[in-house]
Amino acid sequence: MTHTRTGILNKLMLKHCAVKYGAVKYVVARFSAGLVAAMALWALPVSAAETQRVISAGPGVTELIVALDKADELVAVDSSSNLPQDSKAKKLGYHRALSAEGILAESPSVLIGTPVTGPKSAVELVESAGVKVVILPDARDGDTLLSNVDTLADVLDAGSRGQALKTSLAASLNELANAREALKDQQISMLFLLVQPGRATRVGGNDTAVNIVMKLAGGVNAAGFGGYQTLSEEGILALNPDMILVSLRDPRQAQNPKAAVLEALPLLEHLPAIAQDRVFHIPGTALMGGLGISAITVAQELTQSMGQMR
């Protein structure tokens, strides 16, 4: 098994480099291929009795693994994932730009990611090295989320904890459904602002992760377009949303999202949503990977605030 795995890696990397770079860099490629192949020796499958070495590539995936009480099996996660304070797992790169070498260096038994985990070539190299690769579909609805819990519980041998987590998530989703029914006549509009220093403000429309959160909470997206688009302050004023949602990277700004919005977009002080302190910070983890634990938590907080507007 070991010789087969290292042979596959050598052939893959050497063939690629020989075709793309020619004979001069072929020698360098042999060294690189040998390095990856050596790492592959550490990425050996574990028996069922042993603790798995898990790498999670996606904040939503990591949340589910932690919720299944399997955080101690995490040896590394992507840079966007949040971990328990006592976790010793390493932070790798952005989940869309991981390296096969970095992954294999952690001797994983399984890599768990999403459809955007990549690049694809790195994932393929890791899988060719004998590491089990599990790709969970983006959850756009409750059924897919619960199915992902089933998959993870099976892969991680989580036992009854998987069913317990499903029961908890299903209860939260049911509570949100009841809250949406109670709020359906209000048609409360929301607008998500992506505020980044030195860049024009972008607004999240339909077909975005934040739209999932809005719909889950029972709100209506004030943006009448798909994807993300740049809007001027005047354009935002014209939409006049009942609530403003914003994602901020600086934890200090997240404590006072209204001040952060006004610092970047001072004309928005004329919005009733600003005057009435209806500005809410959404953590980045709720905006990646579709419907997940963070998205449900944010939706619950928004629904509570919407209920106080009646």
PDB file of N, CA, C and O in Angstrom, residues 165-198:
ATOM      1  N   LEU A 165     -27.434  15.686  18.089  1.00  0.00           N
ATOM      2  CA  LEU A 165     -27.218  16.948  17.384  1.00  0.00           C
ATOM      3  C   LEU A 165     -28.321  17.191  16.369  1.00  0.00           C
ATOM      4  O   LEU A 165     -28.817  18.321  16.237  1.00  0.00           O
ATOM      5  N   LYS A 166     -28.724  16.160  15.651  1.00  0.00           N
ATOM      6  CA  LYS A 166     -29.817  16.303  14.687  1.00  0.00           C
ATOM      7  C   LYS A 166     -31.104  16.748  15.382  1.00  0.00           C
ATOM      8  O   LYS A 166     -31.819  17.622  14.878  1.00  0.00           O
ATOM      9  N   THR A 167     -31.384  16.172  16.526  1.00  0.00           N
ATOM     10  CA  THR A 167     -32.598  16.530  17.274  1.00  0.00           C
ATOM     11  C   THR A 167     -32.557  17.993  17.688  1.00  0.00           C
ATOM     12  O   THR A 167     -33.554  18.722  17.583  1.00  0.00           O
ATOM     13  N   SER A 168     -31.396  18.442  18.156  1.00  0.00           N
ATOM     14  CA  SER A 168     -31.239  19.826  18.587  1.00  0.00           C
ATOM     15  C   SER A 168     -31.398  20.796  17.412  1.00  0.00           C
ATOM     16  O   SER A 168     -32.101  21.812  17.522  1.00  0.00           O
ATOM     17  N   LEU A 169     -30.741  20.483  16.291  1.00  0.00           N
ATOM     18  CA  LEU A 169     -30.831  21.357  15.120  1.00  0.00           C
ATOM     19  C   LEU A 169     -32.249  21.383  14.562  1.00  0.00           C
ATOM     20  O   LEU A 169     -32.747  22.450  14.165  1.00  0.00           O
ATOM     21  N   ALA A 170     -32.890  20.238  14.524  1.00  0.00           N
ATOM     22  CA  ALA A 170     -34.267  20.166  14.008  1.00  0.00           C
ATOM     23  C   ALA A 170     -35.201  21.004  14.875  1.00  0.00           C
ATOM     24  O   ALA A 170     -36.108  21.676  14.360  1.00  0.00           O
ATOM     25  N   ALA A 171     -34.985  20.982  16.190  1.00  0.00           N
ATOM     26  CA  ALA A 171     -35.813  21.784  17.097  1.00  0.00           C
ATOM     27  C   ALA A 171     -35.605  23.269  16.836  1.00  0.00           C
ATOM     28  O   ALA A 171     -36.569  24.055  16.815  1.00  0.00           O
ATOM     29  N   SER A 172     -34.356  23.678  16.623  1.00  0.00           N
ATOM     30  CA  SER A 172     -34.065  25.088  16.341  1.00  0.00           C
ATOM     31  C   SER A 172     -34.710  25.522  15.024  1.00  0.00           C
ATOM     32  O   SER A 172     -35.264  26.624  14.924  1.00  0.00           O
ATOM     33  N   LEU A 173     -34.617  24.673  14.017  1.00  0.00           N
ATOM     34  CA  LEU A 173     -35.216  24.986  12.713  1.00  0.00           C
ATOM     35  C   LEU A 173     -36.730  25.073  12.827  1.00  0.00           C
ATOM     36  O   LEU A 173     -37.364  25.924  12.180  1.00  0.00           O
ATOM     37  N   ASN A 174     -37.316  24.226  13.663  1.00  0.00           N
ATOM     38  CA  ASN A 174     -38.769  24.265  13.856  1.00  0.00           C
ATOM     39  C   ASN A 174     -39.189  25.540  14.579  1.00  0.00           C
ATOM     40  O   ASN A 174     -40.207  26.162  14.228  1.00  0.00           O
ATOM     41  N   GLU A 175     -38.409  25.958  15.550  1.00  0.00           N
ATOM     42  CA  GLU A 175     -38.702  27.209  16.256  1.00  0.00           C
ATOM     43  C   GLU A 175     -38.633  28.401  15.300  1.00  0.00           C
ATOM     44  O   GLU A 175     -39.467  29.317  15.368  1.00  0.00           O
ATOM     45  N   LEU A 176     -37.654  28.374  14.416  1.00  0.00           N
ATOM     46  CA  LEU A 176     -37.532  29.458  13.438  1.00  0.00           C
ATOM     47  C   LEU A 176     -38.713  29.456  12.470  1.00  0.00           C
ATOM     48  O   LEU A 176     -39.204  30.525  12.087  1.00  0.00           O
ATOM     49  N   ALA A 177     -39.178  28.287  12.097  1.00  0.00           N
ATOM     50  CA  ALA A 177     -40.332  28.192  11.200  1.00  0.00           C
ATOM     51  C   ALA A 177     -41.571  28.797  11.860  1.00  0.00           C
ATOM     52  O   ALA A 177     -42.345  29.523  11.214  1.00  0.00           O
ATOM     53  N   ASN A 178     -41.745  28.523  13.146  1.00  0.00           N
ATOM     54  CA  ASN A 178     -42.884  29.095  13.872  1.00  0.00           C
ATOM     55  C   ASN A 178     -42.752  30.612  13.988  1.00  0.00           C
ATOM     56  O   ASN A 178     -43.747  31.346  13.880  1.00  0.00           O
ATOM     57  N   ALA A 179     -41.522  31.088  14.209  1.00  0.00           N
ATOM     58  CA  ALA A 179     -41.293  32.533  14.312  1.00  0.00           C
ATOM     59  C   ALA A 179     -41.570  33.211  12.974  1.00  0.00           C
ATOM     60  O   ALA A 179     -42.145  34.312  12.931  1.00  0.00           O
ATOM     61  N   ARG A 180     -41.170  32.577  11.883  1.00  0.00           N
ATOM     62  CA  ARG A 180     -41.435  33.150  10.548  1.00  0.00           C
ATOM     63  C   ARG A 180     -42.931  33.259  10.294  1.00  0.00           C
ATOM     64  O   ARG A 180     -43.403  34.248   9.711  1.00  0.00           O
ATOM     65  N   GLU A 181     -43.663  32.271  10.727  1.00  0.00           N
ATOM     66  CA  GLU A 181     -45.112  32.297  10.537  1.00  0.00           C
ATOM     67  C   GLU A 181     -45.734  33.468  11.289  1.00  0.00           C
ATOM     68  O   GLU A 181     -46.637  34.143  10.787  1.00  0.00           O
ATOM     69  N   ALA A 182     -45.223  33.733  12.486  1.00  0.00           N
ATOM     70  CA  ALA A 182     -45.753  34.834  13.291  1.00  0.00           C
ATOM     71  C   ALA A 182     -45.380  36.196  12.713  1.00  0.00           C
ATOM     72  O   ALA A 182     -46.079  37.194  12.943  1.00  0.00           O
ATOM     73  N   LEU A 183     -44.284  36.241  11.953  1.00  0.00           N
ATOM     74  CA  LEU A 183     -43.795  37.512  11.419  1.00  0.00           C
ATOM     75  C   LEU A 183     -44.155  37.747   9.952  1.00  0.00           C
ATOM     76  O   LEU A 183     -43.830  38.800   9.396  1.00  0.00           O
ATOM     77  N   LYS A 184     -44.830  36.798   9.326  1.00  0.00           N
ATOM     78  CA  LYS A 184     -45.005  36.844   7.879  1.00  0.00           C
ATOM     79  C   LYS A 184     -45.756  38.074   7.376  1.00  0.00           C
ATOM     80  O   LYS A 184     -45.547  38.524   6.247  1.00  0.00           O
ATOM     81  N   ASP A 185     -46.615  38.657   8.191  1.00  0.00           N
ATOM     82  CA  ASP A 185     -47.380  39.830   7.751  1.00  0.00           C
ATOM     83  C   ASP A 185     -46.585  41.127   7.860  1.00  0.00           C
ATOM     84  O   ASP A 185     -46.995  42.161   7.330  1.00  0.00           O
ATOM     85  N   GLN A 186     -45.445  41.088   8.543  1.00  0.00           N
ATOM     86  CA  GLN A 186     -44.677  42.315   8.742  1.00  0.00           C
ATOM     87  C   GLN A 186     -43.786  42.673   7.551  1.00  0.00           C
ATOM     88  O   GLN A 186     -43.514  43.842   7.317  1.00  0.00           O
ATOM     89  N   GLN A 187     -43.303  41.651   6.844  1.00  0.00           N
ATOM     90  CA  GLN A 187     -42.443  41.893   5.682  1.00  0.00           C
ATOM     91  C   GLN A 187     -41.308  42.866   6.031  1.00  0.00           C
ATOM     92  O   GLN A 187     -41.141  43.934   5.431  1.00  0.00           O
ATOM     93  N   ILE A 188     -40.527  42.485   7.015  1.00  0.00           N
ATOM     94  CA  ILE A 188     -39.411  43.328   7.465  1.00  0.00           C
ATOM     95  C   ILE A 188     -38.246  43.182   6.487  1.00  0.00           C
ATOM     96  O   ILE A 188     -37.756  42.086   6.233  1.00  0.00           O
ATOM     97  N   SER A 189     -37.805  44.315   5.954  1.00  0.00           N
ATOM     98  CA  SER A 189     -36.731  44.290   4.953  1.00  0.00           C
ATOM     99  C   SER A 189     -35.360  44.392   5.607  1.00  0.00           C
ATOM    100  O   SER A 189     -35.178  45.069   6.620  1.00  0.00           O
ATOM    101  N   MET A 190     -34.405  43.698   5.011  1.00  0.00           N
ATOM    102  CA  MET A 190     -33.034  43.684   5.505  1.00  0.00           C
ATOM    103  C   MET A 190     -32.075  43.976   4.353  1.00  0.00           C
ATOM    104  O   MET A 190     -32.360  43.654   3.200  1.00  0.00           O
ATOM    105  N   LEU A 191     -30.934  44.553   4.704  1.00  0.00           N
ATOM    106  CA  LEU A 191     -29.908  44.810   3.694  1.00  0.00           C
ATOM    107  C   LEU A 191     -28.560  44.455   4.290  1.00  0.00           C
ATOM    108  O   LEU A 191     -28.214  44.914   5.384  1.00  0.00           O
ATOM    109  N   PHE A 192     -27.804  43.621   3.570  1.00  0.00           N
ATOM    110  CA  PHE A 192     -26.487  43.223   4.039  1.00  0.00           C
ATOM    111  C   PHE A 192     -25.422  44.051   3.351  1.00  0.00           C
ATOM    112  O   PHE A 192     -25.365  44.143   2.119  1.00  0.00           O
ATOM    113  N   LEU A 193     -24.535  44.642   4.156  1.00  0.00           N
ATOM    114  CA  LEU A 193     -23.446  45.471   3.641  1.00  0.00           C
ATOM    115  C   LEU A 193     -22.110  44.790   3.910  1.00  0.00           C
ATOM    116  O   LEU A 193     -21.810  44.413   5.050  1.00  0.00           O
ATOM    117  N   LEU A 194     -21.330  44.630   2.870  1.00  0.00           N
ATOM    118  CA  LEU A 194     -19.974  44.113   3.011  1.00  0.00           C
ATOM    119  C   LEU A 194     -19.045  45.324   3.010  1.00  0.00           C
ATOM    120  O   LEU A 194     -18.728  45.885   1.959  1.00  0.00           O
ATOM    121  N   VAL A 195     -18.627  45.734   4.193  1.00  0.00           N
ATOM    122  CA  VAL A 195     -17.811  46.936   4.369  1.00  0.00           C
ATOM    123  C   VAL A 195     -16.359  46.524   4.560  1.00  0.00           C
ATOM    124  O   VAL A 195     -16.012  45.839   5.530  1.00  0.00           O
ATOM    125  N   GLN A 196     -15.512  46.937   3.624  1.00  0.00           N
ATOM    126  CA  GLN A 196     -14.092  46.616   3.692  1.00  0.00           C
ATOM    127  C   GLN A 196     -13.279  47.892   3.497  1.00  0.00           C
ATOM    128  O   GLN A 196     -13.549  48.666   2.570  1.00  0.00           O
ATOM    129  N   PRO A 197     -12.294  48.135   4.359  1.00  0.00           N
ATOM    130  CA  PRO A 197     -11.478  49.358   4.266  1.00  0.00           C
ATOM    131  C   PRO A 197     -10.828  49.501   2.895  1.00  0.00           C
ATOM    132  O   PRO A 197     -10.255  48.551   2.354  1.00  0.00           O
ATOM    133  N   GLY A 198     -10.965  50.692   2.317  1.00  0.00           N
ATOM    134  CA  GLY A 198     -10.330  50.966   1.036  1.00  0.00           C
ATOM    135  C   GLY A 198     -11.069  50.412  -0.166  1.00  0.00           C
ATOM    136  O   GLY A 198     -10.569  50.523  -1.293  1.00  0.00           O
TER     137      GLY A 198
END
